[in-house]
mmCIF file of C-alpha atoms in Angstrom:
data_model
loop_
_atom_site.group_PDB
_atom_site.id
_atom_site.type_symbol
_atom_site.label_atom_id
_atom_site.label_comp_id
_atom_site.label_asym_id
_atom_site.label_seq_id
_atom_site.Cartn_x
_atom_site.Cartn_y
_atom_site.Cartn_z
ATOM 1 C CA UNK A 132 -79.400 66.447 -25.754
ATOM 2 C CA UNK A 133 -78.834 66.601 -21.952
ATOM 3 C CA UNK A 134 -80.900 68.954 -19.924
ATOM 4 C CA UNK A 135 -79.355 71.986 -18.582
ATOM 5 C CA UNK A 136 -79.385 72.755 -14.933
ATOM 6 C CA UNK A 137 -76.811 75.278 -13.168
ATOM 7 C CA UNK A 138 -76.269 76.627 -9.376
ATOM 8 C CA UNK A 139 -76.026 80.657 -9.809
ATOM 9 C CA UNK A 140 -74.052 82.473 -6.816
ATOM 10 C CA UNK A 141 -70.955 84.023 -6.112
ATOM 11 C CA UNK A 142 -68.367 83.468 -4.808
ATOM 12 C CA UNK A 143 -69.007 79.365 -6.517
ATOM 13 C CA UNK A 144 -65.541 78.043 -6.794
ATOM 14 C CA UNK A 145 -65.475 75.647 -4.409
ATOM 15 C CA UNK A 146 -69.109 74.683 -4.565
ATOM 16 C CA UNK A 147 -70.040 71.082 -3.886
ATOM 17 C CA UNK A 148 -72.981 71.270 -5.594
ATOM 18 C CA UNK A 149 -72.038 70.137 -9.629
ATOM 19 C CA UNK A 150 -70.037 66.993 -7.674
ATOM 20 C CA UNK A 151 -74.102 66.069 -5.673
ATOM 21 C CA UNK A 152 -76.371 66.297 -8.714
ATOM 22 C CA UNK A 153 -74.499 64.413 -11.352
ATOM 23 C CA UNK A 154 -73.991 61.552 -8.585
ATOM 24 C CA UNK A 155 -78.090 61.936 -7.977
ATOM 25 C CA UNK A 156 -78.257 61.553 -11.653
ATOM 26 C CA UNK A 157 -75.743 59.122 -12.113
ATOM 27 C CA UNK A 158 -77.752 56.846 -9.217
ATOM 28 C CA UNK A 159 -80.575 57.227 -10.966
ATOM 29 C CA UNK A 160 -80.182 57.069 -14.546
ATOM 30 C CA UNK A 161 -81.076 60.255 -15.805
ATOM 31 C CA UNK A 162 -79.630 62.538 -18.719
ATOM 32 C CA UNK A 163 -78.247 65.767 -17.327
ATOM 33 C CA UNK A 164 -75.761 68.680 -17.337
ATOM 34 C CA UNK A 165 -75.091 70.524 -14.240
ATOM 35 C CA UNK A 166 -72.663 73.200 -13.704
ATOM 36 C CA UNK A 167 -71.950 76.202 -11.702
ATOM 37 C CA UNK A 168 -72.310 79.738 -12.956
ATOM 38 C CA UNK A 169 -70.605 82.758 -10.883
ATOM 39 C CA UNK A 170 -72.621 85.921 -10.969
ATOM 40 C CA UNK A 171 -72.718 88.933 -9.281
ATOM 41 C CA UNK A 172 -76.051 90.246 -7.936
ATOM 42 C CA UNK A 173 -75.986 93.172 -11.072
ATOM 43 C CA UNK A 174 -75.497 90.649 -13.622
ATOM 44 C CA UNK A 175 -77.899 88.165 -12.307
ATOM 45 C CA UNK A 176 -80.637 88.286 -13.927
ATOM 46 C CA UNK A 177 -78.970 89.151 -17.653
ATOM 47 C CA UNK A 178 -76.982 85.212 -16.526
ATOM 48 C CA UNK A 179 -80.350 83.743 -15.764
ATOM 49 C CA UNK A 180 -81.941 85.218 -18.769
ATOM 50 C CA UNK A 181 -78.686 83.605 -20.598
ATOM 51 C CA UNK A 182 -79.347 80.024 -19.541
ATOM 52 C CA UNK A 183 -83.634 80.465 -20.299
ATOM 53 C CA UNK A 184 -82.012 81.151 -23.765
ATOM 54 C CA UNK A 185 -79.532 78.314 -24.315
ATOM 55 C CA UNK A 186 -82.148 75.775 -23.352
ATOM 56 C CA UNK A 187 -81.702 75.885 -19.348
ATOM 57 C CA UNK A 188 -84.644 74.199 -17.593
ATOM 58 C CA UNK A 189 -84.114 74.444 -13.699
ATOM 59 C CA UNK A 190 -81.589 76.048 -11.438
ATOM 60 C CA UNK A 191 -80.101 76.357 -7.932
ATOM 61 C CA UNK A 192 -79.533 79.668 -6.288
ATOM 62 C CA UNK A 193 -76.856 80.445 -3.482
ATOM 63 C CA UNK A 194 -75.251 83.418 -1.626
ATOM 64 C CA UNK A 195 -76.028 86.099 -2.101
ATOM 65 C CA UNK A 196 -78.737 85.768 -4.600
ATOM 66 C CA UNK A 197 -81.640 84.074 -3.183
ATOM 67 C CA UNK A 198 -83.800 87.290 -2.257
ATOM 68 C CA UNK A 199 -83.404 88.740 -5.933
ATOM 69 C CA UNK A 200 -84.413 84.731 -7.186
ATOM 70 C CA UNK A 201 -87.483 85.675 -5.378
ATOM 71 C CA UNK A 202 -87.891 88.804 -7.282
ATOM 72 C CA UNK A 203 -87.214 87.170 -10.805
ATOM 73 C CA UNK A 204 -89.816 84.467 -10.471
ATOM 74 C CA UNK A 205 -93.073 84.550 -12.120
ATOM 75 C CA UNK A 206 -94.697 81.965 -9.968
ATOM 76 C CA UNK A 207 -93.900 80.672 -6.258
ATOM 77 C CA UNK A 208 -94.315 78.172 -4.245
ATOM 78 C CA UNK A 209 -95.751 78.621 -0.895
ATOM 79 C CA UNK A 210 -92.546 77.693 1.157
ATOM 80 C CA UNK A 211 -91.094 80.504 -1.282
ATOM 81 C CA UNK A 212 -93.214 82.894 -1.156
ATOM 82 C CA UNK A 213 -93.165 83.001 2.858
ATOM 83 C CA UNK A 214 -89.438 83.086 2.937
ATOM 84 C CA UNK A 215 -88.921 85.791 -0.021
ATOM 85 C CA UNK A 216 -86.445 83.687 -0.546
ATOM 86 C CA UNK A 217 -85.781 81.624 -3.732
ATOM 87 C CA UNK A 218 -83.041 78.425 -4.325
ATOM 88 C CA UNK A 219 -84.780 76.241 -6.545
ATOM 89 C CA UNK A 220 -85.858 77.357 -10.105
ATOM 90 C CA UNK A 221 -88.505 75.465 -12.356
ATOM 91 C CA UNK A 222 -88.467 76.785 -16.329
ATOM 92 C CA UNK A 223 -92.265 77.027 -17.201
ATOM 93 C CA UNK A 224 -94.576 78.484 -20.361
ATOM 94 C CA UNK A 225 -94.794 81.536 -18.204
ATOM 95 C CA UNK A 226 -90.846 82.316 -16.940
ATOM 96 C CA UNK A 227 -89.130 81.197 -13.511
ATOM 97 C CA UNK A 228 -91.224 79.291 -10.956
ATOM 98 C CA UNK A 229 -89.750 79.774 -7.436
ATOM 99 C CA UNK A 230 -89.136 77.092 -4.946
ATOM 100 C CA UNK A 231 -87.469 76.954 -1.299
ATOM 101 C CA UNK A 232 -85.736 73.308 -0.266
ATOM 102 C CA UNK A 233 -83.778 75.040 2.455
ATOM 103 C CA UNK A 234 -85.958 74.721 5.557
ATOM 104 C CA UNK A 235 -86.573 71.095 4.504
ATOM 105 C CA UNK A 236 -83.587 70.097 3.874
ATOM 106 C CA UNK A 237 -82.178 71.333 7.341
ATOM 107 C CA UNK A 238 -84.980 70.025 8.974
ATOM 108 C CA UNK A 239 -84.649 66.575 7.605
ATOM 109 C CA UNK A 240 -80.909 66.622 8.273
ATOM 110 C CA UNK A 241 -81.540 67.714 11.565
ATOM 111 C CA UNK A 242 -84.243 65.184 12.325
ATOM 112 C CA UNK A 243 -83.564 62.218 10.868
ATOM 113 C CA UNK A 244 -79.610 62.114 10.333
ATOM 114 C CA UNK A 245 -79.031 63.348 13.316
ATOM 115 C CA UNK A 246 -82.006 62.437 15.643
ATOM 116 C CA UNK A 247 -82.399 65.516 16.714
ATOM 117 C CA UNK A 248 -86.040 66.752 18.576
ATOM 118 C CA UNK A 249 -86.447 70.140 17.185
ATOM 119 C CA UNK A 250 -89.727 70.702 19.718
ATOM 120 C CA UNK A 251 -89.639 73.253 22.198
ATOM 121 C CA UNK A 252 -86.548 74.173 21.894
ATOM 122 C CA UNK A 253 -85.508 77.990 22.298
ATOM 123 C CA UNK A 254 -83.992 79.283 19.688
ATOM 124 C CA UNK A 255 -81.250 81.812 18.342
ATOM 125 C CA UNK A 256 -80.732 82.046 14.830
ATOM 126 C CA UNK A 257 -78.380 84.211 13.838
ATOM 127 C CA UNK A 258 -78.399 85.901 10.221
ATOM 128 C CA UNK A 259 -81.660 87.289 8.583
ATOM 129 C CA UNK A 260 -80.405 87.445 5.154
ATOM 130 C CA UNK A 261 -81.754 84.859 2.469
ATOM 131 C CA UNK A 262 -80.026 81.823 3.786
ATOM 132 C CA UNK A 263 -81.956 82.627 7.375
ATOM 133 C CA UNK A 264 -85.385 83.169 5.844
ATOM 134 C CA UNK A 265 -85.088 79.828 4.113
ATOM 135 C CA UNK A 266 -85.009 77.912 6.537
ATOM 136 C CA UNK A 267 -86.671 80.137 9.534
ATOM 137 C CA UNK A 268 -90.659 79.010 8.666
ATOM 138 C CA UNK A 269 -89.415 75.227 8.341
ATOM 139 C CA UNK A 270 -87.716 75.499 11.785
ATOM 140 C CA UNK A 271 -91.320 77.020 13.559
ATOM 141 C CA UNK A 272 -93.177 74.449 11.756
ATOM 142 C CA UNK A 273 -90.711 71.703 13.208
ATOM 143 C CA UNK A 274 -91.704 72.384 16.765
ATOM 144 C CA UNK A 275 -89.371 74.720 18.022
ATOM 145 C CA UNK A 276 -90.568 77.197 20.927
ATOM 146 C CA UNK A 277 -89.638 80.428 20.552
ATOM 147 C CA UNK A 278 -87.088 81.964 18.110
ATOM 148 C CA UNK A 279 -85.359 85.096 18.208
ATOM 149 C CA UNK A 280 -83.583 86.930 15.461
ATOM 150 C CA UNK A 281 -80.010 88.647 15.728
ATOM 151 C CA UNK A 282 -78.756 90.213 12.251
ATOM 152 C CA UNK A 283 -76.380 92.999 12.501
ATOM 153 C CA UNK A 284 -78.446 95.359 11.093
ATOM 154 C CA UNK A 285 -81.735 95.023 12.867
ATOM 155 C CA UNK A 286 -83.825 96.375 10.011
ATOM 156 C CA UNK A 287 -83.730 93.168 8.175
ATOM 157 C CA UNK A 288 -83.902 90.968 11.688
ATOM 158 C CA UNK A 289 -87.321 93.181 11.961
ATOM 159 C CA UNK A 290 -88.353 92.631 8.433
ATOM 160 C CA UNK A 291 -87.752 88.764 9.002
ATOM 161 C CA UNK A 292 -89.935 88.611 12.260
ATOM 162 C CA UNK A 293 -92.454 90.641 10.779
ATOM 163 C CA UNK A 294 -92.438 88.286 7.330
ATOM 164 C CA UNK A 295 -92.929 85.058 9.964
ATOM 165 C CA UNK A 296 -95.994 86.796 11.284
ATOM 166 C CA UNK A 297 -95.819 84.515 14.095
ATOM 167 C CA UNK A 298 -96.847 86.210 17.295
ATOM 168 C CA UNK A 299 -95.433 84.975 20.698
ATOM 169 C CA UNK A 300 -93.134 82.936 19.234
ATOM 170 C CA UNK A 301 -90.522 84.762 17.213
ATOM 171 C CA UNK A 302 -88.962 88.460 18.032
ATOM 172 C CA UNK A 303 -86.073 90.663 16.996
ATOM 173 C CA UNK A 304 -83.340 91.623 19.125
ATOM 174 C CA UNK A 305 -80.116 94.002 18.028
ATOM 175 C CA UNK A 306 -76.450 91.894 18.181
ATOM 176 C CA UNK A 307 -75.242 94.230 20.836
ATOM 177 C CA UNK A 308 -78.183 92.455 23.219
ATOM 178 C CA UNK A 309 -76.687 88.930 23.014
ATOM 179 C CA UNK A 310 -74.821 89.498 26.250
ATOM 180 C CA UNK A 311 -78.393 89.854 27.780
ATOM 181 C CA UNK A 312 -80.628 87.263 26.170
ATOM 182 C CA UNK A 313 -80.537 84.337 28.306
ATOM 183 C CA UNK A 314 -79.689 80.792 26.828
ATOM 184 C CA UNK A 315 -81.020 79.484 24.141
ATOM 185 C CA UNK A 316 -80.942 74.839 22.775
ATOM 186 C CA UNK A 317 -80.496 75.770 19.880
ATOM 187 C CA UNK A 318 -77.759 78.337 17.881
ATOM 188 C CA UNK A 319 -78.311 78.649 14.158
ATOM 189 C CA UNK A 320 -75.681 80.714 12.169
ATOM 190 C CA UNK A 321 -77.099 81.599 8.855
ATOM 191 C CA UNK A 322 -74.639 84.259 8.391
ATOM 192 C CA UNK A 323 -71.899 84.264 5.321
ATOM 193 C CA UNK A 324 -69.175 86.410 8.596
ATOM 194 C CA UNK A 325 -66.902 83.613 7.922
ATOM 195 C CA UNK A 326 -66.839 82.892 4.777
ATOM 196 C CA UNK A 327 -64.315 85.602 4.094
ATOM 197 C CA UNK A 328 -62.404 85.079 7.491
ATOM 198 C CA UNK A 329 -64.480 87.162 9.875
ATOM 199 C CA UNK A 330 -65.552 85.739 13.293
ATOM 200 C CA UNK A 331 -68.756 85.916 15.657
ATOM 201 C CA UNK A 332 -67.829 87.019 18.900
ATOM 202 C CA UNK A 333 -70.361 85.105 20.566
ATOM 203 C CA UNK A 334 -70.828 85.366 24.429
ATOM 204 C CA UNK A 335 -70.731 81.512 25.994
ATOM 205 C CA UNK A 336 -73.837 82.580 27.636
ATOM 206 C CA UNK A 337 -76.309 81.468 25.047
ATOM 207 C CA UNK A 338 -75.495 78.208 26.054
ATOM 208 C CA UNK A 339 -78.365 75.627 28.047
ATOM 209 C CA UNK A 340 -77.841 72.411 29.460
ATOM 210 C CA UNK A 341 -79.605 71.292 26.765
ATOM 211 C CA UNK A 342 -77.710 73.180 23.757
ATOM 212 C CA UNK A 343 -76.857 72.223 20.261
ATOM 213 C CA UNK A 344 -74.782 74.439 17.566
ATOM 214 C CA UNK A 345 -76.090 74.344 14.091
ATOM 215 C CA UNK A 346 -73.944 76.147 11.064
ATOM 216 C CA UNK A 347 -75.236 76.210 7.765
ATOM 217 C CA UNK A 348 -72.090 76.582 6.059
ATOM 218 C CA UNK A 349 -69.756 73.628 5.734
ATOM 219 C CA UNK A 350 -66.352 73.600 5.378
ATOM 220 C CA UNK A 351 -64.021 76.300 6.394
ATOM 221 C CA UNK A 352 -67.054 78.670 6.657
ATOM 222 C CA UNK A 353 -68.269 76.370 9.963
ATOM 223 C CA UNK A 354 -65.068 75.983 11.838
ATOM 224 C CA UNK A 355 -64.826 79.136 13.608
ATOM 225 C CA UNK A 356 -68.823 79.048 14.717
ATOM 226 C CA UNK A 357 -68.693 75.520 15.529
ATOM 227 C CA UNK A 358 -65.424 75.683 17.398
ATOM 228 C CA UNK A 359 -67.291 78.140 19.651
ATOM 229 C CA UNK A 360 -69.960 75.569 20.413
ATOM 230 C CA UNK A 361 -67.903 72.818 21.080
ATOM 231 C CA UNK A 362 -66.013 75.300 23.851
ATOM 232 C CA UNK A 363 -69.553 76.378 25.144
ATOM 233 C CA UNK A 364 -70.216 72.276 25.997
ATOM 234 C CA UNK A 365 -72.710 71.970 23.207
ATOM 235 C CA UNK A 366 -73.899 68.435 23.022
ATOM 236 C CA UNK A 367 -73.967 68.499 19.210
ATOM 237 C CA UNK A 368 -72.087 70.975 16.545
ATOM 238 C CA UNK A 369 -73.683 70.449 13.223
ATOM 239 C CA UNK A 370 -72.243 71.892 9.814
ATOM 240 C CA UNK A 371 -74.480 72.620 6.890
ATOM 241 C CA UNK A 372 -72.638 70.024 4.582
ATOM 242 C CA UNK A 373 -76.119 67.607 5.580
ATOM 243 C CA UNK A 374 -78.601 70.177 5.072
ATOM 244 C CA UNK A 375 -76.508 71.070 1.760
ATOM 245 C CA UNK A 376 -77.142 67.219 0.435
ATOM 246 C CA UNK A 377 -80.577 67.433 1.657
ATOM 247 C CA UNK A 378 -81.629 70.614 0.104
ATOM 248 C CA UNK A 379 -80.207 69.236 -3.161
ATOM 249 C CA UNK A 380 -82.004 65.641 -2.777
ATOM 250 C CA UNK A 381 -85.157 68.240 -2.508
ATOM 251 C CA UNK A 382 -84.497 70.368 -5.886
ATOM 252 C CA UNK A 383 -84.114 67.419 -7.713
ATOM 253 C CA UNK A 384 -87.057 65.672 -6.960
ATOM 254 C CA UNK A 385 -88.639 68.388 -8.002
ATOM 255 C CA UNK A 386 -86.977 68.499 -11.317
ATOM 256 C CA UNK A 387 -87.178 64.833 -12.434
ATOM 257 C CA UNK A 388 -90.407 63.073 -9.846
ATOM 258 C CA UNK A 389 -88.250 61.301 -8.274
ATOM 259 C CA UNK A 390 -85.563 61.729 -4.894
ATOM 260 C CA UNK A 391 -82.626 60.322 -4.751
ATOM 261 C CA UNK A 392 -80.731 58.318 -1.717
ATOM 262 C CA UNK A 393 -78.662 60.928 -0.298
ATOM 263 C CA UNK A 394 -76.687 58.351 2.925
ATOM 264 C CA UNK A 395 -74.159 56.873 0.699
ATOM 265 C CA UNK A 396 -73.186 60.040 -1.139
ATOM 266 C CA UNK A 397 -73.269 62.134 2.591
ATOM 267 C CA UNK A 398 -71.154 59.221 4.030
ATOM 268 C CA UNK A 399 -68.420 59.873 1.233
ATOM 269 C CA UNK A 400 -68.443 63.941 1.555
ATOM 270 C CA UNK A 401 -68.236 63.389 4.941
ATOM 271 C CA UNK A 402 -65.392 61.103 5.021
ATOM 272 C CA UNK A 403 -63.546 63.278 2.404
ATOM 273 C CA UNK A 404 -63.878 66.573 4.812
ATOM 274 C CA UNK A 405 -62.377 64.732 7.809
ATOM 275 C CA UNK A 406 -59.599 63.062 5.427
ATOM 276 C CA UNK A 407 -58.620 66.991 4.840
ATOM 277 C CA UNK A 408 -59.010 67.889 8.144
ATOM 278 C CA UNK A 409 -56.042 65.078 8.908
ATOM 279 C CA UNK A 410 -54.513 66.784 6.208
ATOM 280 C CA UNK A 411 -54.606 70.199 7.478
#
């Protein structure tokens, strides 16, 4: 019998994720079932409970679950326990063990797809939610200089600076401030605003000589953030569809020992997305 592995989240339609693990498997030989499961945050854990029972073994976690993953885990892995954030699951003897591919996943699509130098760049990442803290403590380790936060409600921005515990190099500042905080080389949106056609009114300010745009949604979800960049002269406007393939290539290897090749199978998503682009 195949092994069971899902993504939980919601909204999960239109989720590439099934579509990248069975081709992982597929390249590599291995016996597995992957599908998607849509669950709201109150029925969460009563799903994930479901799949322990029918013979579920590991998981993926998206919007806007990943900080009550963290919560449902009985063991976590470092990465995972500094984020409070949780998209990787591991069944064990003793319940849900916790992972976090996020922060390497963008920073390997960052670095080594795109050749981009991370170090000393000044940084604005918007967002503070779980998508944000996933990837924050990768991005500090990476080299950057100094990040600061902007989440519409600044309690959580706080809550993520003070998780960080980073000193000097990361602060907090409220949305209505962008106007006044200087440019930044690199823009992060970790926020879900435009998934459900909202827009970031985003003052072309931010922008340094040395600038680059980085959305971790793909898709629809990217266009309006990334449209912004390209307007603001960034020299790069990246989507999250490579840190998407990455973060998956991450999971599994953790699942089954070994990681997959993830060029050839980001080469055809890629080509896909601009074919409906055309389209459009």
């Amino acid at each position: 019998m195949s092994k069971q592995f899902a993504l939980f989240g919601h909204p999960v339609t239109h989720t590439l994720s099934p579509r990248i693990h069975r081709a992982f498997a597929r390249d590599l030989g291995i016996d597995m079932e992957y599908r998607a499961v849509d669950t709201a945050p109150d029925d969460f854990k009563a799903a994930l409970d479901r799949f322990a029972e029918a013979g579920g073994v590991g998981g993926n976690v998206t919007l806007p679950l990943k900080e009550a993953a963290f919560g449902l885990c009985a063991d976590l892995s470092p990465a995972a326990r500094r984020a409070q954030s949780v998209n990787t699951l591991i069944r064990t003897d003793h319940g849900w063990h916790g992972e976090n591919t996020d922060g390497a996943g963008l920073v390997r699509d960052l670095t080594d797809r795109h050749r981009l130098d991370l170090r000393g760049r000044r940084t604005l990442l918007l967002g503070a939610g779980g998508a944000a803290r996933g990837v924050a403590p990768a991005l500090l380790e990476a080299g950057i200089d100094k990040m600061v936060v902007v989440n519409r409600s600044a309690e959580r921005a706080d809550r993520l600076v003070d998780l960080l515990d980073a000193p000097g190099r990361v602060a907090s500042r409220y949305w209505e401030d962008l106007e006044a905080l200087g440019d930044f080389e690199l823009v992060i949106n970790a926020t879900s605003a435009t998934r459900h056609g909202g827009a970031l009114k985003l003052p072309f300010g931010l922008a340094s000589p040395r600038f680059v745009v980085v959305d971790l949604n793909y898709g629809e979800a990217a266009a309006p953030f990334l449209s912004w960049g390209r307007a603001a002269k960034a020299e790069a406007a990246i989507d999250g569809l490579g840190m998407l393939v990455e973060q998956a290539a991450e999971a599994f290897q953790r699942w089954h020992g070994r990681r997959p090749d993830t060029d050839d199978l980001y080469a055809s998503l890629r080509a896909e997305h601009a074919r409906l682009q055309t389209a459009d």
